[in-house]
Short mmCIF file of C-alpha atoms (C1' of nucleotides) in Angstrom, two decimals:
data_model
loop_
_atom_site.label_atom_id
_atom_site.label_comp_id
_atom_site.label_asym_id
_atom_site.label_seq_id
_atom_site.Cartn_x
_atom_site.Cartn_y
_atom_site.Cartn_z
CA MET A 1 59.73 -45.83 123.52
CA ASN A 2 60.93 -43.59 126.24
CA LYS A 3 64.11 -43.77 128.81
CA PRO A 4 63.27 -44.76 131.63
CA THR A 5 64.52 -42.03 134.28
CA ILE A 6 66.23 -41.78 137.47
CA LEU A 7 66.38 -39.04 140.04
CA ILE A 8 69.35 -38.45 141.72
CA ILE A 9 69.67 -36.46 145.25
CA ASP A 10 72.61 -36.02 146.44
CA ASP A 11 74.74 -32.98 147.38
CA GLU A 12 78.13 -34.17 145.85
CA PRO A 13 78.22 -32.71 142.78
CA GLN A 14 81.00 -34.98 141.86
CA ILE A 15 79.10 -38.13 142.63
CA ARG A 16 76.37 -36.38 141.03
CA ARG A 17 78.55 -36.46 138.28
CA LEU A 18 79.93 -39.89 138.33
CA LEU A 19 75.77 -41.25 138.62
CA GLU A 20 75.23 -39.42 135.32
CA ILE A 21 77.75 -39.68 133.11
CA ASN A 22 76.41 -43.45 133.69
CA PHE A 23 73.32 -44.01 133.93
CA VAL A 24 73.51 -41.38 130.72
CA SER A 25 75.47 -44.25 128.77
CA ASN A 26 72.92 -46.86 129.69
CA GLY A 27 70.27 -45.32 128.09
CA TYR A 28 68.54 -43.49 131.17
CA LEU A 29 67.33 -40.35 131.66
CA VAL A 30 68.75 -38.22 134.28
CA ARG A 31 68.05 -35.27 136.77
CA GLN A 32 69.06 -34.05 139.52
CA ALA A 33 68.64 -32.56 142.92
CA ALA A 34 71.24 -31.01 145.66
CA SER A 35 69.06 -31.25 148.39
CA GLY A 36 66.49 -33.74 150.16
CA LYS A 37 64.05 -30.33 149.50
CA GLU A 38 64.98 -29.82 146.08
CA GLY A 39 64.40 -33.76 145.34
CA LEU A 40 61.11 -33.68 147.15
CA LEU A 41 59.96 -31.36 144.72
CA LEU A 42 61.54 -33.06 141.44
CA ALA A 43 60.23 -36.20 142.65
CA ALA A 44 56.97 -35.31 143.27
CA ASN A 45 57.31 -32.85 139.77
CA LEU A 46 59.19 -35.95 137.57
CA ILE A 47 57.89 -39.15 138.94
CA PRO A 48 61.22 -40.84 137.99
CA ASP A 49 61.38 -44.42 137.52
CA ILE A 50 63.63 -45.06 140.03
CA ILE A 51 64.76 -42.34 143.12
CA VAL A 52 68.62 -43.08 143.53
CA LEU A 53 68.65 -40.95 147.60
CA ASP A 54 72.61 -40.47 149.84
CA LEU A 55 71.14 -39.95 153.23
CA GLY A 56 73.66 -37.49 153.99
CA LEU A 57 71.74 -34.40 152.66
CA PRO A 58 73.09 -31.15 154.37
CA ASP A 59 69.11 -29.83 154.48
CA ILE A 60 66.37 -32.29 155.90
CA LYS A 61 67.65 -36.14 157.12
CA GLY A 62 67.74 -39.12 154.73
CA HIS A 63 65.50 -41.04 156.61
CA GLU A 64 62.81 -38.45 156.36
CA VAL A 65 63.32 -37.95 152.91
CA LEU A 66 62.76 -41.53 152.25
CA LYS A 67 59.68 -41.53 154.54
CA VAL A 68 58.15 -38.69 152.72
CA LEU A 69 59.34 -39.50 149.86
CA ARG A 70 56.97 -43.04 150.69
CA GLU A 71 54.30 -42.44 150.89
CA TRP A 72 52.98 -41.63 147.28
CA TYR A 73 56.12 -42.82 145.13
CA THR A 74 55.55 -46.41 144.58
CA LYS A 75 58.41 -46.59 142.16
CA PRO A 76 62.32 -48.13 143.02
CA ILE A 77 64.31 -46.16 145.79
CA LEU A 78 68.57 -47.04 146.41
CA ILE A 79 69.59 -45.69 148.70
CA LEU A 80 73.34 -44.53 148.83
CA SER A 81 74.79 -43.63 152.25
CA VAL A 82 78.48 -43.42 154.00
CA GLN A 83 76.86 -45.23 156.73
CA SER A 84 77.51 -48.70 157.18
CA ASN A 85 75.92 -48.65 160.74
CA GLU A 86 73.53 -51.79 160.88
CA ASN A 87 70.86 -50.06 162.31
CA ASP A 88 70.43 -47.32 159.54
CA ILE A 89 70.63 -50.26 156.64
CA ILE A 90 68.01 -51.80 158.63
CA ASP A 91 65.56 -47.90 158.74
CA ALA A 92 66.57 -47.67 155.85
CA LEU A 93 65.19 -50.69 154.30
CA ASP A 94 61.84 -50.91 156.28
CA GLN A 95 60.92 -47.62 155.62
CA GLY A 96 60.45 -48.70 152.05
CA ALA A 97 63.98 -48.11 150.49
CA ASN A 98 64.55 -50.86 147.90
CA ASP A 99 67.97 -51.55 148.44
CA TYR A 100 70.77 -49.99 150.01
CA LEU A 101 74.65 -49.40 148.79
CA THR A 102 77.46 -48.32 151.13
CA LYS A 103 79.93 -45.19 149.76
CA PRO A 104 82.80 -45.57 148.00
CA PHE A 105 79.92 -48.43 145.77
CA ARG A 106 81.05 -49.95 142.67
CA VAL A 107 79.52 -48.85 139.53
CA GLY A 108 78.98 -52.03 137.71
CA GLU A 109 77.38 -53.65 141.00
CA LEU A 110 74.91 -49.95 141.09
CA MET A 111 73.82 -50.49 137.64
CA ALA A 112 73.36 -53.43 138.10
CA ARG A 113 71.16 -53.36 141.44
CA ILE A 114 69.62 -50.47 139.63
CA ARG A 115 68.58 -53.10 136.45
CA SER A 116 67.52 -55.61 138.99
CA ALA A 117 64.85 -52.56 140.87
CA SER A 118 62.99 -52.04 138.66
CA ARG A 119 62.89 -55.49 136.47
CA ASN A 120 60.04 -55.67 138.53
CA LYS A 121 58.03 -52.75 138.05
CA THR A 122 58.62 -53.55 133.95
CA THR A 123 55.88 -56.47 133.64
CA ASP A 124 53.72 -54.26 131.70
CA GLU A 125 55.47 -55.12 128.36
CA THR A 126 54.34 -52.67 126.55
CA THR A 127 52.84 -53.88 123.82
CA GLN A 128 53.43 -50.71 120.90
CA ILE A 129 51.51 -51.17 117.90
CA LEU A 130 50.55 -49.42 114.55
CA GLU A 131 47.76 -49.12 113.21
CA ALA A 132 47.01 -47.68 109.74
CA GLY A 133 43.76 -49.36 108.44
CA ASN A 134 44.73 -52.82 107.14
CA ILE A 135 48.48 -53.26 108.49
CA GLU A 136 48.76 -53.50 111.65
CA ILE A 137 52.62 -53.24 113.13
CA ASP A 138 53.85 -54.53 116.46
CA LEU A 139 57.13 -52.80 117.48
CA VAL A 140 57.65 -54.88 120.25
CA GLY A 141 57.61 -57.71 118.59
CA ARG A 142 58.85 -57.06 115.00
CA VAL A 143 55.98 -58.51 113.68
CA VAL A 144 53.74 -57.04 110.77
CA LYS A 145 50.46 -58.53 110.05
CA PHE A 146 48.43 -57.14 106.54
CA LYS A 147 44.14 -57.69 107.09
CA GLY A 148 45.00 -60.41 110.15
CA GLU A 149 47.84 -62.69 108.33
CA VAL A 150 51.54 -62.28 109.49
CA LEU A 151 53.11 -60.55 106.76
CA LYS A 152 56.44 -61.92 105.50
CA LEU A 153 59.03 -58.56 105.14
CA THR A 154 62.79 -58.63 104.80
CA ALA A 155 64.76 -56.34 107.54
CA THR A 156 64.77 -53.26 104.78
CA GLU A 157 61.17 -53.60 103.65
CA TYR A 158 60.02 -54.09 107.96
CA SER A 159 62.13 -50.65 108.63
CA LEU A 160 61.15 -49.03 105.53
CA LEU A 161 56.95 -49.83 106.57
CA VAL A 162 57.69 -48.72 109.38
CA MET A 163 59.11 -45.33 109.19
CA LEU A 164 56.74 -45.12 106.12
CA VAL A 165 53.43 -45.62 108.72
CA LYS A 166 55.05 -44.42 111.58
CA ASN A 167 54.91 -40.73 109.51
CA GLU A 168 51.10 -40.94 107.52
CA GLY A 169 50.84 -38.24 106.48
CA LYS A 170 53.65 -36.41 105.36
CA VAL A 171 56.32 -36.52 102.25
CA LEU A 172 59.45 -38.53 103.43
CA THR A 173 62.15 -37.31 100.86
CA HIS A 174 64.45 -40.22 99.18
CA GLN A 175 67.58 -38.56 101.05
CA PHE A 176 65.35 -39.10 104.02
CA LEU A 177 64.56 -42.54 103.88
CA LEU A 178 68.46 -43.71 102.78
CA LYS A 179 70.98 -42.26 105.07
CA GLU A 180 67.96 -43.65 107.60
CA ILE A 181 67.69 -46.91 106.10
CA TRP A 182 70.63 -47.73 105.01
CA GLY A 183 73.19 -45.03 106.36
CA MET A 184 74.44 -41.49 105.72
CA SER A 185 76.57 -43.42 102.25
CA PHE A 186 73.96 -44.40 100.96
CA GLN A 187 71.95 -40.66 100.29
CA ALA A 188 72.67 -40.87 96.41
CA GLU A 189 71.11 -43.97 96.02
CA THR A 190 67.79 -43.38 95.29
CA GLN A 191 66.92 -47.03 93.07
CA TYR A 192 66.95 -49.04 95.87
CA LEU A 193 64.46 -46.87 97.37
CA ARG A 194 62.42 -47.88 94.07
CA VAL A 195 63.22 -51.41 93.83
CA PHE A 196 61.72 -51.59 97.40
CA ILE A 197 59.38 -49.28 97.43
CA ALA A 198 57.79 -51.65 94.58
CA GLN A 199 58.01 -54.73 96.78
CA LEU A 200 56.19 -53.14 99.31
CA ARG A 201 53.23 -52.71 97.40
CA LYS A 202 53.30 -55.53 96.52
CA LYS A 203 52.44 -57.47 99.17
CA ILE A 204 50.73 -54.25 100.53
CA GLU A 205 48.72 -52.55 97.75
CA GLU A 206 45.49 -54.00 95.93
CA ASN A 207 46.83 -52.54 92.82
CA PRO A 208 50.48 -52.57 93.15
CA ASN A 209 50.13 -50.11 89.47
CA HIS A 210 47.44 -47.72 91.47
CA PRO A 211 48.98 -47.38 95.16
CA GLN A 212 46.30 -46.22 97.76
CA LEU A 213 48.90 -46.69 100.83
CA ILE A 214 52.38 -45.86 99.17
CA ILE A 215 52.20 -42.40 96.88
CA THR A 216 55.04 -41.27 94.87
CA GLU A 217 56.22 -37.98 95.62
CA SER A 218 57.80 -37.68 91.95
CA GLY A 219 60.89 -35.40 92.92
CA ILE A 220 60.71 -35.62 96.18
CA GLY A 221 60.53 -39.20 98.06
CA TYR A 222 57.36 -41.14 98.96
CA ARG A 223 54.31 -40.69 101.25
CA PHE A 224 52.11 -42.96 103.43
CA GLN A 225 48.35 -42.75 103.80
CA GLN A 226 45.49 -44.66 104.58
CA SER A 227 43.15 -46.41 102.44
CA THR A 228 39.92 -43.76 101.87
CA MET B 1 46.75 -65.90 157.76
CA ASN B 2 50.01 -68.65 156.77
CA LYS B 3 53.16 -68.32 157.30
CA PRO B 4 55.39 -67.01 154.11
CA THR B 5 57.83 -70.18 153.59
CA ILE B 6 61.62 -69.47 153.08
CA LEU B 7 63.62 -72.28 151.43
CA ILE B 8 67.06 -72.04 152.40
CA ILE B 9 69.66 -73.59 149.47
CA ASP B 10 73.71 -73.79 151.07
CA ASP B 11 75.40 -76.48 152.57
CA GLU B 12 77.14 -75.19 155.82
CA PRO B 13 75.30 -76.31 158.56
CA GLN B 14 76.51 -73.62 160.86
CA ILE B 15 74.48 -71.25 158.38
CA ARG B 16 71.61 -73.24 157.85
CA ARG B 17 71.20 -73.36 161.86
CA LEU B 18 71.70 -69.44 163.01
CA LEU B 19 69.36 -68.79 159.37
CA GLU B 20 66.46 -71.52 160.69
CA ILE B 21 66.77 -69.49 164.09
CA ASN B 22 66.83 -66.44 162.78
CA PHE B 23 63.65 -66.65 160.13
CA VAL B 24 62.17 -68.76 162.91
CA SER B 25 61.62 -66.18 165.38
CA ASN B 26 60.58 -63.63 163.24
CA GLY B 27 57.59 -65.65 162.17
CA TYR B 28 59.00 -67.39 159.00
CA LEU B 29 58.20 -71.23 158.43
CA VAL B 30 61.89 -73.15 156.80
CA ARG B 31 62.70 -75.10 154.88
CA GLN B 32 66.70 -76.42 154.40
CA ALA B 33 68.21 -78.29 151.15
CA ALA B 34 71.91 -78.80 151.87
CA SER B 35 72.78 -79.18 147.86
CA GLY B 36 71.87 -77.27 144.74
CA LYS B 37 70.13 -80.37 143.40
CA GLU B 38 67.57 -80.69 147.09
CA GLY B 39 67.41 -76.89 146.73
CA LEU B 40 66.54 -77.20 143.22
CA LEU B 41 64.20 -80.36 144.35
CA LEU B 42 62.25 -78.35 147.56
CA ALA B 43 61.51 -75.48 144.98
CA ALA B 44 59.90 -77.31 142.73
CA ASN B 45 57.82 -79.27 145.39
CA LEU B 46 57.22 -76.39 148.16
CA ILE B 47 56.80 -73.17 145.52
CA PRO B 48 58.23 -71.35 149.05
CA ASP B 49 57.85 -67.42 149.38
CA ILE B 50 61.76 -66.49 149.43
CA ILE B 51 64.39 -68.54 148.20
CA VAL B 52 67.70 -67.69 150.47
CA LEU B 53 70.64 -69.37 148.34
CA ASP B 54 74.68 -69.87 148.46
CA LEU B 55 76.40 -69.45 145.49
CA GLY B 56 78.68 -71.39 146.96
CA LEU B 57 77.25 -75.10 146.92
CA PRO B 58 79.30 -78.66 146.43
CA ASP B 59 77.29 -80.35 143.80
CA ILE B 60 76.52 -77.11 140.48
CA LYS B 61 77.55 -74.16 140.39
CA GLY B 62 74.97 -71.39 142.52
CA HIS B 63 74.32 -69.51 138.59
CA GLU B 64 73.06 -72.63 137.27
CA VAL B 65 70.48 -73.22 139.99
CA LEU B 66 69.69 -69.27 140.52
CA LYS B 67 69.61 -69.79 136.19
CA VAL B 68 67.62 -72.70 136.53
CA LEU B 69 64.71 -71.66 139.45
CA ARG B 70 64.10 -68.28 137.17
CA GLU B 71 63.09 -70.62 134.83
CA TRP B 72 59.35 -70.24 136.90
CA TYR B 73 60.23 -69.11 139.70
CA THR B 74 58.97 -65.55 140.50
CA LYS B 75 59.36 -64.93 143.70
CA PRO B 76 61.98 -63.08 145.70
CA ILE B 77 65.60 -64.68 145.73
CA LEU B 78 68.21 -63.84 147.85
CA ILE B 79 72.09 -64.20 147.22
CA LEU B 80 74.09 -65.39 149.88
CA SER B 81 77.47 -65.46 149.26
CA VAL B 82 81.44 -65.07 150.10
CA GLN B 83 82.30 -63.89 146.61
CA SER B 84 82.48 -60.31 146.76
CA ASN B 85 84.04 -59.97 142.77
CA GLU B 86 81.70 -57.66 141.49
CA ASN B 87 81.42 -59.36 138.31
CA ASP B 88 79.70 -62.13 140.59
CA ILE B 89 77.13 -59.81 141.85
CA ILE B 90 76.49 -58.22 138.62
CA ASP B 91 76.15 -61.67 137.16
CA ALA B 92 74.18 -62.22 139.92
CA LEU B 93 71.81 -59.89 139.17
CA ASP B 94 71.52 -59.52 136.22
CA GLN B 95 70.58 -63.04 136.14
CA GLY B 96 67.07 -62.76 137.98
CA ALA B 97 68.34 -62.11 141.72
CA ASN B 98 66.64 -59.89 144.31
CA ASP B 99 69.65 -59.05 146.06
CA TYR B 100 72.83 -60.18 147.28
CA LEU B 101 74.82 -60.06 150.46
CA THR B 102 78.35 -61.30 151.17
CA LYS B 103 79.48 -63.09 153.82
CA PRO B 104 80.30 -62.50 156.60
CA PHE B 105 76.57 -60.69 156.24
CA ARG B 106 74.33 -59.55 159.78
CA VAL B 107 71.57 -61.00 160.41
CA GLY B 108 69.75 -57.78 161.11
CA GLU B 109 70.29 -56.38 157.52
CA LEU B 110 69.33 -59.57 156.31
CA MET B 111 65.98 -59.82 157.98
CA ALA B 112 65.23 -56.25 156.60
CA ARG B 113 66.43 -57.12 153.11
CA ILE B 114 64.30 -60.29 152.84
CA ARG B 115 61.50 -57.90 154.45
CA SER B 116 62.12 -55.38 151.84
CA ALA B 117 62.12 -58.25 148.92
CA SER B 118 59.04 -59.55 150.09
CA ARG B 119 57.20 -56.15 150.05
CA ASN B 120 56.91 -55.57 146.61
CA LYS B 121 55.30 -59.16 146.42
CA THR B 122 54.70 -60.21 143.11
CA THR B 123 51.20 -60.07 142.40
CA ASP B 124 51.28 -62.80 139.11
CA GLU B 125 50.84 -66.38 140.03
CA THR B 126 53.44 -68.14 139.30
CA THR B 127 52.97 -70.00 136.15
CA GLN B 128 54.10 -73.28 135.94
CA ILE B 129 52.65 -75.06 132.13
CA LEU B 130 52.98 -73.08 128.94
CA GLU B 131 51.05 -74.67 125.88
CA ALA B 132 51.88 -73.53 122.26
CA GLY B 133 49.53 -75.57 119.71
CA ASN B 134 51.27 -79.76 119.90
CA ILE B 135 53.97 -78.29 122.63
CA GLU B 136 53.19 -78.49 126.20
CA ILE B 137 56.28 -77.48 128.33
CA ASP B 138 56.39 -78.10 131.93
CA LEU B 139 59.09 -74.92 134.06
CA VAL B 140 58.99 -76.84 137.42
CA GLY B 141 59.59 -80.25 136.23
CA ARG B 142 61.01 -79.16 133.39
CA VAL B 143 59.60 -81.95 130.79
CA VAL B 144 58.03 -80.96 127.40
CA LYS B 145 56.02 -83.63 126.14
CA PHE B 146 54.95 -83.26 122.12
CA LYS B 147 50.99 -84.46 121.37
CA GLY B 148 50.94 -85.96 124.90
CA GLU B 149 54.47 -87.50 124.66
CA VAL B 150 57.43 -86.50 126.74
CA LEU B 151 60.37 -85.44 124.23
CA LYS B 152 63.55 -85.52 125.07
CA LEU B 153 66.06 -82.74 124.75
CA THR B 154 68.87 -81.28 126.00
CA ALA B 155 69.52 -78.74 128.41
CA THR B 156 70.20 -75.99 125.69
CA GLU B 157 67.71 -76.96 123.85
CA TYR B 158 65.19 -77.41 126.61
CA SER B 159 65.77 -73.02 127.28
CA LEU B 160 65.88 -71.99 123.65
CA LEU B 161 62.41 -74.01 123.18
CA VAL B 162 61.54 -72.23 126.17
CA MET B 163 62.53 -68.63 125.62
CA LEU B 164 60.54 -69.01 122.27
CA VAL B 165 57.33 -70.12 123.89
CA LYS B 166 57.60 -67.72 126.51
CA ASN B 167 57.68 -64.96 123.60
CA GLU B 168 55.27 -66.68 121.00
CA GLY B 169 54.56 -64.87 118.84
CA LYS B 170 57.35 -61.60 119.39
CA VAL B 171 60.86 -62.11 116.37
CA LEU B 172 63.74 -63.14 119.18
CA THR B 173 66.85 -61.23 118.09
CA HIS B 174 70.15 -63.29 117.23
CA GLN B 175 72.50 -61.44 120.14
CA PHE B 176 69.35 -61.60 122.72
CA LEU B 177 68.91 -65.60 122.64
CA LEU B 178 72.31 -65.98 122.30
CA LYS B 179 72.81 -63.33 125.83
CA GLU B 180 70.01 -65.31 127.23
CA ILE B 181 70.75 -69.03 127.13
CA TRP B 182 74.43 -68.58 126.10
CA GLY B 183 75.51 -65.91 128.42
CA MET B 184 77.24 -62.39 127.44
CA SER B 185 80.44 -63.03 126.00
CA PHE B 186 78.54 -65.69 123.37
CA GLN B 187 76.60 -62.79 121.90
CA ALA B 188 78.59 -63.41 118.43
CA GLU B 189 78.33 -67.12 118.11
CA THR B 190 75.22 -66.83 115.39
CA GLN B 191 76.07 -70.42 114.66
CA TYR B 192 75.69 -71.65 117.60
CA LEU B 193 71.65 -70.95 117.32
CA ARG B 194 71.68 -72.26 113.97
CA VAL B 195 72.39 -75.65 115.34
CA PHE B 196 70.28 -75.94 118.28
CA ILE B 197 67.36 -74.25 115.97
CA ALA B 198 67.88 -77.22 113.23
CA GLN B 199 67.91 -79.69 116.69
CA LEU B 200 64.39 -78.13 117.46
CA ARG B 201 62.77 -77.56 114.75
CA LYS B 202 63.82 -82.34 113.65
CA LYS B 203 62.22 -83.08 116.77
CA ILE B 204 58.99 -80.35 116.32
CA GLU B 205 58.37 -79.68 113.27
CA GLU B 206 55.79 -81.96 110.61
CA ASN B 207 58.80 -80.92 107.96
CA PRO B 208 61.50 -79.66 109.63
CA ASN B 209 62.22 -78.16 105.58
CA HIS B 210 59.35 -76.20 105.95
CA PRO B 211 59.25 -75.03 109.85
CA GLN B 212 56.02 -73.69 111.15
CA LEU B 213 56.79 -73.17 114.58
CA ILE B 214 60.55 -71.73 114.52
CA ILE B 215 59.98 -69.42 111.77
CA THR B 216 63.39 -67.83 109.85
CA GLU B 217 63.72 -63.76 110.00
CA SER B 218 66.85 -63.62 107.30
CA GLY B 219 69.21 -61.22 109.38
CA ILE B 220 67.22 -60.70 112.57
CA GLY B 221 66.18 -63.95 114.70
CA TYR B 222 64.01 -66.11 115.05
CA ARG B 223 60.00 -66.25 116.15
CA PHE B 224 57.66 -68.70 117.53
CA GLN B 225 54.13 -68.86 116.15
CA GLN B 226 51.31 -71.26 116.91
CA SER B 227 50.84 -73.16 114.31
CA THR B 228 46.97 -72.23 112.28
"C1'" DG C 1 53.43 -32.04 72.41
"C1'" DA C 2 58.31 -32.73 72.67
"C1'" DA C 3 62.51 -33.51 75.23
"C1'" DA C 4 63.92 -33.85 79.50
"C1'" DT C 5 63.46 -35.99 84.13
"C1'" DA C 6 61.59 -39.23 86.96
"C1'" DT C 7 59.53 -43.74 88.44
"C1'" DA C 8 58.13 -48.48 88.19
"C1'" DT C 9 59.11 -53.38 87.45
"C1'" DA C 10 61.92 -57.00 85.85
"C1'" DA C 11 65.20 -60.25 86.23
"C1'" DA C 12 69.84 -61.53 86.93
"C1'" DG C 13 74.40 -61.74 89.78
"C1'" DA C 14 76.58 -60.78 93.59
"C1'" DT C 15 76.37 -61.29 98.77
"C1'" DT C 16 75.39 -62.47 103.14
"C1'" DT C 17 72.53 -65.56 105.70
"C1'" DT C 18 71.04 -70.30 106.77
"C1'" DA C 19 70.40 -74.62 106.90
"C1'" DT C 20 72.36 -79.90 107.93
"C1'" DA C 21 75.36 -83.10 108.46
"C1'" DA C 22 79.34 -84.84 110.82
"C1'" DA C 23 83.77 -84.72 112.89
"C1'" DG C 24 85.96 -82.83 117.02
"C1'" DA C 25 86.59 -81.95 121.69
"C1'" DC C 26 84.82 -82.08 126.60
"C1'" DA C 27 82.57 -83.98 130.39
"C1'" DA C 28 79.53 -87.32 133.17
"C1'" DT C 29 78.90 -91.62 134.75
"C1'" DC C 30 79.55 -95.61 135.18
"C1'" DG D 1 89.67 -95.41 132.02
"C1'" DA D 2 85.88 -96.56 128.32
"C1'" DT D 3 81.28 -95.46 126.92
"C1'" DT D 4 78.21 -92.49 125.80
"C1'" DG D 5 75.59 -87.48 125.25
"C1'" DT D 6 76.02 -82.65 124.86
"C1'" DC D 7 78.41 -79.41 122.94
"C1'" DT D 8 81.53 -76.90 119.87
"C1'" DT D 9 83.47 -76.10 115.76
"C1'" DT D 10 84.08 -76.65 110.25
"C1'" DA D 11 82.84 -77.32 106.00
"C1'" DT D 12 79.41 -76.71 102.37
"C1'" DA D 13 75.52 -76.06 100.12
"C1'" DA D 14 70.86 -73.96 100.02
"C1'" DA D 15 68.03 -69.94 100.17
"C1'" DA D 16 66.54 -65.54 100.78
"C1'" DT D 17 68.47 -61.28 100.00
"C1'" DC D 18 70.24 -57.23 98.48
"C1'" DT D 19 72.54 -54.75 94.83
"C1'" DT D 20 72.84 -53.90 89.99
"C1'" DT D 21 71.34 -53.22 85.40
"C1'" DA D 22 68.33 -52.93 81.48
"C1'" DT D 23 64.31 -51.45 80.21
"C1'" DA D 24 59.40 -49.84 79.79
"C1'" DT D 25 56.26 -45.51 81.48
"C1'" DA D 26 55.06 -41.78 83.61
"C1'" DT D 27 56.06 -37.06 85.04
"C1'" DT D 28 57.65 -32.90 85.15
"C1'" DT D 29 59.68 -28.55 82.25
"C1'" DC D 30 59.66 -26.03 78.22
#
DNA sequence: GAAATATATAAAGATTTTATAAAGACAATC
DNA sequence: GATTGTCTTTATAAAATCTTTATATATTTC
């Protein structure tokens, strides 16, 4: 799942930095513009998921930026401004802003308003599904189907299978798999891997003695391949 | 074109009158409720296009009203409150409020925020009945029927079942369920979940020892699936 | 091909997680 | 203020999962 992108259009570097730190730590991808012109350009190129716009820009009037943006941009726009003048607020909202916060603002509230604004947009719940032959993995639902039937897997088996299928065709080394699934300190426990690979094979191979899907690369690791 | 309906839930008559005058003169149809209970009832009957909710109600906590409304109501909810405490604002927004204004508010701004909220109109019709196999949930009436019979559930059992059925087929993690039903600060109380899952199973599973509907995903969470 | 190394698998042991009952705490209602 | 229903907490049994051990089988190396 890709991180949502936020575009900050604000001329004050301190504000930009403050926002950046908070957005990044909340899992957003952040891009910044220091002027209206730059902001419009970046918005058109990036098509961010949210725009945070300061009305007090040096070059173009903030209201103007908002108006131009709204000619094509349909995702949430949140206004930040020192102006607490009612008419400014009304104008911005009527020009298509989704929300309006006056500086100084509280960061927690801003984050909550961002969440609220972007909530409506994400209605199309991305059902990400991995497919490989008879196997179907619903990553969002965390459900694996084998030949159409729900396959019961433990947490570790699931992680291992997802890792293998995601890297279909590639050889994954013992070390890599152990590090990714069990953690850094388990890189020597190759036997764990053998046990769990055997369990997976019992569940998804026609004939576990002659595996067609999870291939052993002796001395190196394992590789998942589509059944032929 | 029909006028959009606004439901005002507020115990202060002066505020209600002030809002009514302004909404009516802006072309809205206005209905009023003086308590949380009345508000919930009216909302269920009218299905208004917007709800303006005061958090400082005498009978039920405003946050509770919001939570119950959001179980089925998908249109804009705008909060009015004397509370300018940041946590109240964050909580309300995260519980699904679309906007939050602190009293005293400016009428013009309120009207603009109402316009803004109703602009991104959610086209999806509010689904009011959930069905899954033998289970039928009337979200508006908060009534669950099992094999046609009304099933008696406590508030918590109800919320949990709704969450599971709404996400049929997906695994819901312990953390997610605890956060959604008990709140942010209960994310460690896995035992609550176990107790309530057991109670639900006693009520809806043919054989609670071998659950067919509420499936345990050990170490992860629970998943609701249609009986096959 | 034989020795060394690596892998597969079952099964026992250890640990974690889950299910359930039941007691205590709490709040609402009459 | 007793009663009732619900939620929270505690205790314990049961189940599921993970780890370890043992041994057979396969693969690589020389």
